[in-house]
Coordinates of C-alpha atoms and ligand atoms in Angstrom, one line a residue:
M1 CA 26.6 31.8 27.5
T2 CA 23.9 29.1 27.2
R3 CA 23.1 27.5 30.5
R4 CA 23.6 23.8 29.8
A5 CA 22.9 21.2 32.5
L6 CA 23.2 17.5 32.7
V7 CA 20.7 15.6 34.9
T8 CA 21.8 12.0 35.4
G9 CA 19.0 9.6 36.5
A10 CA 16.6 11.7 34.3
G11 CA 14.7 8.5 33.5
G12 CA 13.8 8.3 37.2
F13 CA 11.5 10.0 39.6
I14 CA 13.3 13.1 41.0
G15 CA 15.5 13.5 37.9
G16 CA 12.4 13.6 35.6
H17 CA 10.9 16.4 37.7
L18 CA 14.2 18.2 37.9
V19 CA 14.6 18.3 34.1
T20 CA 11.2 20.1 33.7
Y21 CA 12.0 22.5 36.5
L22 CA 15.4 23.4 35.1
Q23 CA 13.9 24.0 31.7
A24 CA 11.4 26.3 33.2
Q25 CA 14.3 28.3 34.7
G26 CA 15.7 28.7 31.2
W27 CA 18.3 25.9 31.1
W28 CA 19.0 23.7 28.2
V29 CA 19.0 20.2 29.7
R30 CA 20.5 16.9 28.7
G31 CA 19.2 13.8 30.6
A32 CA 21.1 10.6 31.0
D33 CA 19.9 7.2 32.2
L34 CA 19.8 3.5 31.6
R35 CA 16.4 4.0 30.1
P36 CA 14.0 6.8 29.2
P37 CA 11.3 7.7 31.8
E38 CA 8.8 4.9 32.4
F39 CA 5.7 6.9 33.1
R40 CA 5.8 10.0 30.7
A41 CA 7.9 11.2 27.8
T42 CA 11.0 13.2 28.8
T43 CA 11.0 16.9 28.0
A44 CA 14.9 17.0 28.0
D45 CA 16.5 18.8 25.1
D46 CA 18.8 15.8 24.6
F47 CA 18.9 12.3 26.2
V48 CA 21.8 9.9 26.5
V49 CA 20.6 6.3 27.1
G50 CA 23.5 4.4 28.6
D51 CA 25.1 2.8 31.6
L52 CA 26.9 5.5 33.8
R53 CA 29.1 2.8 35.3
D54 CA 30.9 3.1 32.0
P55 CA 33.3 6.1 31.9
E56 CA 32.8 6.6 28.2
V57 CA 29.0 7.0 28.7
C58 CA 29.8 9.5 31.5
R59 CA 32.1 11.4 29.1
R60 CA 29.3 11.6 26.4
A61 CA 26.8 12.7 29.0
C62 CA 29.0 15.5 30.4
D63 CA 30.2 16.8 27.1
G64 CA 29.6 20.6 26.8
V65 CA 27.6 21.1 29.9
T66 CA 28.3 23.8 32.5
E67 CA 26.5 22.1 35.4
V68 CA 26.0 18.5 36.4
Y69 CA 23.2 17.2 38.6
A70 CA 24.2 13.6 39.7
L71 CA 21.0 11.7 40.6
A72 CA 21.6 8.4 38.9
A73 CA 21.6 5.5 41.4
D74 CA 20.6 1.9 41.8
M75 CA 18.2 2.7 44.6
G76 CA 14.7 2.1 46.1
G77 CA 12.8 1.9 49.4
M78 CA 13.6 -0.5 52.2
G79 CA 12.3 -3.5 50.2
F80 CA 15.2 -2.9 47.8
I81 CA 18.1 -1.4 49.7
S82 CA 17.9 -4.1 52.4
K83 CA 19.0 -6.7 49.8
D84 CA 22.2 -7.2 47.7
P85 CA 24.5 -4.8 49.6
A86 CA 27.6 -5.5 47.5
T87 CA 25.8 -4.9 44.2
I88 CA 24.3 -1.6 45.5
L89 CA 27.6 -0.3 46.7
R90 CA 29.5 -1.4 43.6
N91 CA 27.0 0.0 41.1
N92 CA 26.6 3.3 42.8
A93 CA 30.3 3.8 43.5
L94 CA 31.1 3.2 39.8
I95 CA 28.4 5.7 38.7
N96 CA 29.6 8.4 41.1
L97 CA 33.3 7.8 40.6
H98 CA 33.0 8.1 36.8
T99 CA 30.4 10.9 36.7
V100 CA 32.4 13.3 38.8
E101 CA 35.6 12.6 36.9
A102 CA 33.8 13.1 33.6
A103 CA 32.4 16.4 34.9
R104 CA 35.8 17.6 35.9
L105 CA 37.4 16.6 32.5
A106 CA 34.5 18.3 30.6
G107 CA 35.2 21.5 32.6
A108 CA 31.8 21.6 34.3
Q109 CA 31.6 24.6 36.7
R110 CA 29.3 23.2 39.3
Y111 CA 28.4 19.7 40.4
F112 CA 25.4 18.5 42.4
L113 CA 25.3 15.2 44.3
A114 CA 21.9 13.7 45.4
S115 CA 23.0 12.2 48.7
S116 CA 20.6 10.7 51.3
A117 CA 19.4 10.8 54.9
C118 CA 20.6 7.2 54.8
I119 CA 24.2 8.5 55.5
Y120 CA 23.2 9.3 59.1
P121 CA 24.4 6.9 61.7
E122 CA 22.0 4.2 62.8
Y123 CA 22.8 4.9 66.5
A124 CA 21.1 8.3 66.1
Q125 CA 17.9 6.7 64.8
T126 CA 16.9 4.1 67.3
K127 CA 13.8 5.7 68.7
T128 CA 10.4 6.6 67.2
D129 CA 10.5 10.1 68.9
V130 CA 13.9 10.7 67.3
R131 CA 15.7 14.1 67.5
P132 CA 15.8 15.6 64.0
L133 CA 19.1 15.0 62.2
R134 CA 21.4 17.9 61.8
E135 CA 24.0 17.9 59.1
T136 CA 26.8 17.6 61.7
D137 CA 25.3 14.3 63.0
A138 CA 26.9 12.5 60.1
F139 CA 30.1 11.7 62.1
P140 CA 31.2 9.5 63.8
A141 CA 29.8 7.6 60.8
G142 CA 27.7 4.5 61.1
P143 CA 25.1 4.3 58.3
Q144 CA 22.7 1.3 58.5
D145 CA 23.4 -0.2 55.1
S146 CA 25.7 -0.2 52.1
Y147 CA 23.5 2.3 50.2
G148 CA 24.2 4.8 53.0
W149 CA 27.9 4.0 53.2
E150 CA 28.2 4.6 49.4
K151 CA 26.4 7.9 49.6
L152 CA 28.8 9.0 52.4
M153 CA 31.7 8.0 50.2
A154 CA 30.3 9.9 47.3
E155 CA 29.9 13.0 49.5
R156 CA 33.6 12.7 50.5
L157 CA 34.5 12.2 46.8
C158 CA 32.9 15.5 46.0
V159 CA 34.7 17.2 49.0
Y160 CA 38.0 15.9 47.7
Y161 CA 37.3 17.0 44.1
A162 CA 36.5 20.4 45.4
E163 CA 39.8 20.4 47.5
Q164 CA 42.1 19.0 44.8
Y165 CA 40.6 20.3 41.5
G166 CA 38.5 23.3 42.6
L167 CA 35.3 21.7 41.4
D168 CA 32.4 23.7 42.8
V169 CA 30.2 21.1 44.6
R170 CA 26.8 21.1 46.2
I171 CA 25.5 18.2 48.2
A172 CA 21.8 17.6 49.3
R173 CA 20.8 14.9 51.7
Y174 CA 17.3 14.0 50.6
H175 CA 14.8 12.7 53.1
N176 CA 12.2 10.3 51.7
V177 CA 10.8 12.1 48.6
Y178 CA 7.4 11.2 47.2
G179 CA 5.1 12.3 44.4
P180 CA 3.6 11.4 41.1
Y181 CA 5.7 9.7 38.3
G182 CA 7.7 7.6 40.8
T183 CA 8.0 3.9 41.1
W184 CA 4.9 2.5 42.7
D185 CA 5.4 -1.3 42.4
G186 CA 8.0 -3.9 41.6
G187 CA 9.9 -3.8 44.9
R188 CA 11.7 -0.4 44.7
E189 CA 8.8 1.7 45.8
K190 CA 9.1 3.6 49.1
A191 CA 6.4 3.7 51.8
P192 CA 4.2 6.6 50.4
A193 CA 3.9 5.0 46.9
A194 CA 3.6 1.5 48.3
L195 CA 0.7 2.5 50.6
C196 CA -1.1 4.4 47.9
R197 CA -0.9 1.3 45.7
K198 CA -2.1 -1.0 48.5
V199 CA -5.0 1.3 49.3
A200 CA -5.9 1.6 45.6
E201 CA -5.8 -2.2 45.2
A202 CA -7.7 -3.0 48.4
A203 CA -11.1 -4.6 48.1
P204 CA -14.0 -2.9 49.9
G205 CA -13.7 -3.7 53.6
G206 CA -10.3 -5.2 53.0
E207 CA -6.8 -4.9 54.7
V208 CA -3.7 -2.9 54.0
E209 CA -0.4 -4.6 54.9
I210 CA 2.1 -2.5 56.8
W211 CA 5.7 -3.7 57.3
G212 CA 6.5 -3.7 61.0
D213 CA 4.4 -2.4 63.9
G214 CA 3.5 0.8 62.1
R215 CA 5.0 2.9 64.9
Q216 CA 8.3 3.6 63.1
T217 CA 8.6 7.2 62.1
R218 CA 9.7 9.2 59.1
S219 CA 9.3 12.6 57.4
F220 CA 8.2 12.8 53.8
C221 CA 9.0 15.6 51.3
Y222 CA 6.9 16.3 48.2
V223 CA 8.9 16.2 45.0
D224 CA 8.2 19.8 43.9
D225 CA 9.6 21.1 47.2
C226 CA 12.6 18.8 46.7
V227 CA 13.5 20.1 43.2
E228 CA 13.1 23.7 44.3
G229 CA 15.4 23.1 47.3
T230 CA 17.9 21.4 44.9
Y231 CA 17.9 24.4 42.6
R232 CA 18.3 26.9 45.5
L233 CA 21.2 24.9 46.7
M234 CA 22.9 25.0 43.3
R235 CA 22.4 28.7 43.2
S236 CA 23.7 29.2 46.7
N237 CA 27.3 29.5 47.9
H238 CA 27.1 26.6 50.3
G239 CA 29.5 23.8 49.5
E240 CA 28.7 21.6 52.5
P241 CA 25.9 19.0 52.7
V242 CA 22.4 20.3 53.4
N243 CA 19.2 18.4 54.4
I244 CA 16.4 18.6 51.8
G245 CA 13.4 17.1 53.5
S246 CA 10.4 17.7 55.6
D247 CA 10.6 18.1 59.4
R248 CA 7.1 16.8 60.1
L249 CA 7.5 13.4 61.8
V250 CA 4.7 10.9 61.3
T251 CA 4.4 7.2 62.1
I252 CA 3.9 4.8 59.2
D253 CA 0.4 4.0 60.5
E254 CA -0.4 7.8 60.4
L255 CA 0.9 7.9 56.8
A256 CA -1.4 5.0 56.0
A257 CA -4.3 6.9 57.6
L258 CA -3.5 10.0 55.5
V259 CA -3.4 7.9 52.3
M260 CA -6.8 6.4 53.2
T261 CA -8.2 9.9 53.8
A262 CA -6.8 11.0 50.4
A263 CA -8.5 8.0 48.8
G264 CA -11.8 8.6 50.6
R265 CA -11.6 5.1 52.1
D266 CA -12.8 4.6 55.6
D267 CA -13.6 0.9 55.1
L268 CA -10.0 -0.5 55.3
R269 CA -8.1 -1.9 58.3
L270 CA -4.3 -2.1 58.7
R271 CA -2.6 -5.4 59.1
H272 CA 1.0 -5.4 60.5
V273 CA 3.3 -8.0 58.9
A274 CA 7.0 -8.8 58.9
G275 CA 9.1 -6.8 56.4
P276 CA 12.3 -4.7 56.2
Q277 CA 12.0 -1.7 58.5
G278 CA 15.2 0.2 58.3
V279 CA 15.8 2.7 61.1
R280 CA 13.3 3.1 63.9
G281 CA 12.8 6.8 63.5
R282 CA 14.1 9.5 61.2
N283 CA 13.4 13.2 60.9
S284 CA 15.1 16.2 59.2
D285 CA 16.5 19.2 61.0
N286 CA 15.9 22.0 58.5
T287 CA 17.7 24.8 60.4
L288 CA 20.6 24.9 58.0
A289 CA 18.4 24.8 54.9
R290 CA 16.4 27.7 56.2
Q291 CA 19.6 29.7 56.9
V292 CA 21.6 29.1 53.8
L293 CA 18.8 28.5 51.2
G294 CA 15.8 30.4 52.7
W295 CA 14.1 27.1 51.9
T296 CA 11.5 25.1 53.7
P297 CA 9.0 22.7 52.2
R298 CA 5.6 24.3 51.3
I299 CA 3.4 21.4 50.3
T300 CA 1.7 19.7 53.2
L301 CA 1.7 15.9 53.4
E302 CA -2.1 15.9 53.0
E303 CA -1.8 18.0 49.7
G304 CA 1.1 15.9 48.4
L305 CA -0.5 12.6 49.1
A306 CA -3.8 13.7 47.5
V307 CA -1.9 14.3 44.2
T308 CA 0.2 11.2 44.6
Y309 CA -2.7 9.0 45.4
R310 CA -4.7 10.2 42.4
W311 CA -1.9 9.4 40.1
I312 CA -1.1 6.0 41.5
A313 CA -4.8 5.0 41.6
G314 CA -4.9 5.9 37.9
E315 CA -1.9 3.7 37.3
V316 CA -3.4 0.8 39.2
A317 CA -6.7 1.2 37.2
A318 CA -4.8 1.3 33.9
A319 CA -2.7 -1.8 34.9
R320 CA -5.9 -3.6 35.8
G321 CA -7.5 -2.6 32.5
A322 CA -4.5 -3.8 30.6
A323 CA -4.6 -7.1 32.5
T324 CA -8.3 -7.7 31.7
P325 CA -8.9 -9.6 28.5
A326 CA -11.1 -7.7 26.1
Ligands
NAD401 P1 14.9 6.6 40.8 O1 15.3 5.2 41.0 O2 13.6 6.9 40.3 O3 16.0 7.3 39.7 C1 17.3 6.8 39.6 C2 17.6 6.6 38.2 O4 19.0 6.2 38.0 C3 16.8 5.5 37.5 O5 16.0 6.0 36.5 C4 17.8 4.5 37.1 O6 17.5 3.9 35.8 C5 19.0 5.3 37.0 N1 20.2 4.5 37.0 C6 20.5 3.5 37.9 N2 21.6 2.9 37.5 C7 22.1 3.5 36.4 C8 23.3 3.4 35.6 N3 24.2 2.4 35.9 N4 23.4 4.2 34.6 C9 22.5 5.1 34.3 N5 21.4 5.4 35.0 C10 21.2 4.6 36.1 O7 15.3 7.3 42.1 P2 14.9 8.8 42.7 O8 14.0 8.6 43.8 O9 14.6 9.7 41.5 O10 16.3 9.2 43.3 C11 17.2 10.1 42.6 C12 18.4 10.3 43.5 O11 18.1 10.8 44.8 C13 19.2 9.0 43.7 O12 20.6 9.3 43.7 C14 18.8 8.6 45.1 O13 19.7 7.8 45.7 C15 18.6 10.0 45.8 N6 17.7 9.9 46.9 C16 16.3 9.7 46.7 C17 15.5 9.7 47.8 C18 14.0 9.5 47.6 O14 13.3 9.4 48.6 N7 13.5 9.4 46.4 C19 16.0 9.8 49.1 C20 17.3 10.0 49.3 C21 18.2 10.1 48.2
GDD402 N1 8.7 0.5 51.1 C1 7.7 0.2 52.0 N2 6.7 -0.6 51.5 N3 7.9 0.5 53.3 C2 6.9 0.1 54.1 C3 5.8 -0.6 53.7 C4 5.6 -1.0 52.4 O1 4.7 -1.6 51.9 N4 5.0 -0.8 54.8 C5 5.6 -0.2 55.8 N5 6.8 0.3 55.4 C6 7.8 1.0 56.3 C7 9.2 0.4 56.2 O2 9.3 -0.8 56.9 C8 10.0 1.5 56.8 O3 10.1 1.3 58.2 C9 9.2 2.8 56.5 O4 7.9 2.3 56.0 C10 9.8 3.6 55.4 O5 10.2 2.8 54.3 P1 10.7 3.3 52.9 O6 9.9 4.5 52.5 O7 10.8 2.2 52.0 O8 12.3 3.7 53.2 P2 13.1 4.6 54.3 O9 12.4 5.9 54.7 O10 13.5 3.7 55.4 O11 14.3 5.0 53.4 C11 14.1 5.7 52.2 O12 14.4 7.0 52.3 C12 15.8 7.3 52.3 C13 16.0 8.8 52.5 O13 15.3 9.2 53.6 C14 14.8 4.9 51.1 O14 14.2 5.3 49.8 C15 16.2 5.2 51.0 O15 16.7 4.7 49.7 C16 16.4 6.8 51.0 O16 17.7 7.1 51.0

């Protein structure tokens, strides 16, 4: 039987990479999104442009597919998810409620949910030298923001669809994923892309603004590792949530220094300014991913940032060129 997959959010960053990856594994792939990809043409075999908050759009998207990868979300970095909590919860809840129901009605055999490290309780992420988060740390629940609460609800929704309808579900908790062809300006960009942009835009001898004191910590996962982990999870028998992330903890100042090295810039200084900071520290415990998927990220932060910086610097230069009158 033809292997037919739907990737929702295929106009976005991870979804766009996932479409290409699945096709390389021999899948026929339909994408669905509010819009086609912004930075390059989609390679998807079919593409539904529509609003997945609408059950009819979800029905069209799921028609005839055997597997669904649910990545569509109204999301972004701290600059985005720290605002408009009701809108974020409502939009994402509607997308997830209608997508999983459409997948069930279409007879899809397997369903993947892109959940997030943001589901983990704030009380477990109050220090910079944080203990890496294990999957079992999710409860007692206490995500920091509405985006995390919605992802937790979407996880439970999948668990209940598995229990009541026998839908075969897979749930990944992504930890800050970065790479080329992702949002790099406009307010939704996460720290790696934002810092690449700021370094690319900095004048010689200039400053790079960092939100907070720069000592807050995170781990960052390159997008190729993320899609490979996602696929391994779908092919596994593991129906419970699994972290897909890096377990290398760095401060945001260290991240900025790595970006400057990737850019070959030793002329810049960091300036710490007020801004949304999220949790104080966050890292991924990858024990379960190693055990059940045989997966661990392979691309170092230095390697991933080199590729990402090159791409964002090119975008910045192109935008400047477009803004310069002929
Ligand atoms: P992204 O914003 O690049 O992609 C999400 C896509 O969903 C966008 O193209 C957007 O247009 C689409 N979308 C939003 N609302 C929609 C709607 N109503 N109907 C149809 N499409 C809609 O984000 P991403 O970084 O590729 O993230 C993909 C998934 O992974 C999301 O579910 C996100 O929450 C999750 N995730 C990402 C990260 C990360 O670091 N990138 C971390 C944790 C979880
Ligand atoms: N975005 C951004 N832009 N963050 C900055 C900047 C900047 O210019 N300067 C410093 N930071 C700091 C933020 O204050 C935060 O403390 C840290 O960098 C990481 O910010 P983000 O990358 O925006 O988000 P996050 O790691 O807190 O959360 C992201 O990852 C989650 C999964 O791990 C978000 O994308 C969530 O939506 C996602 O679920």
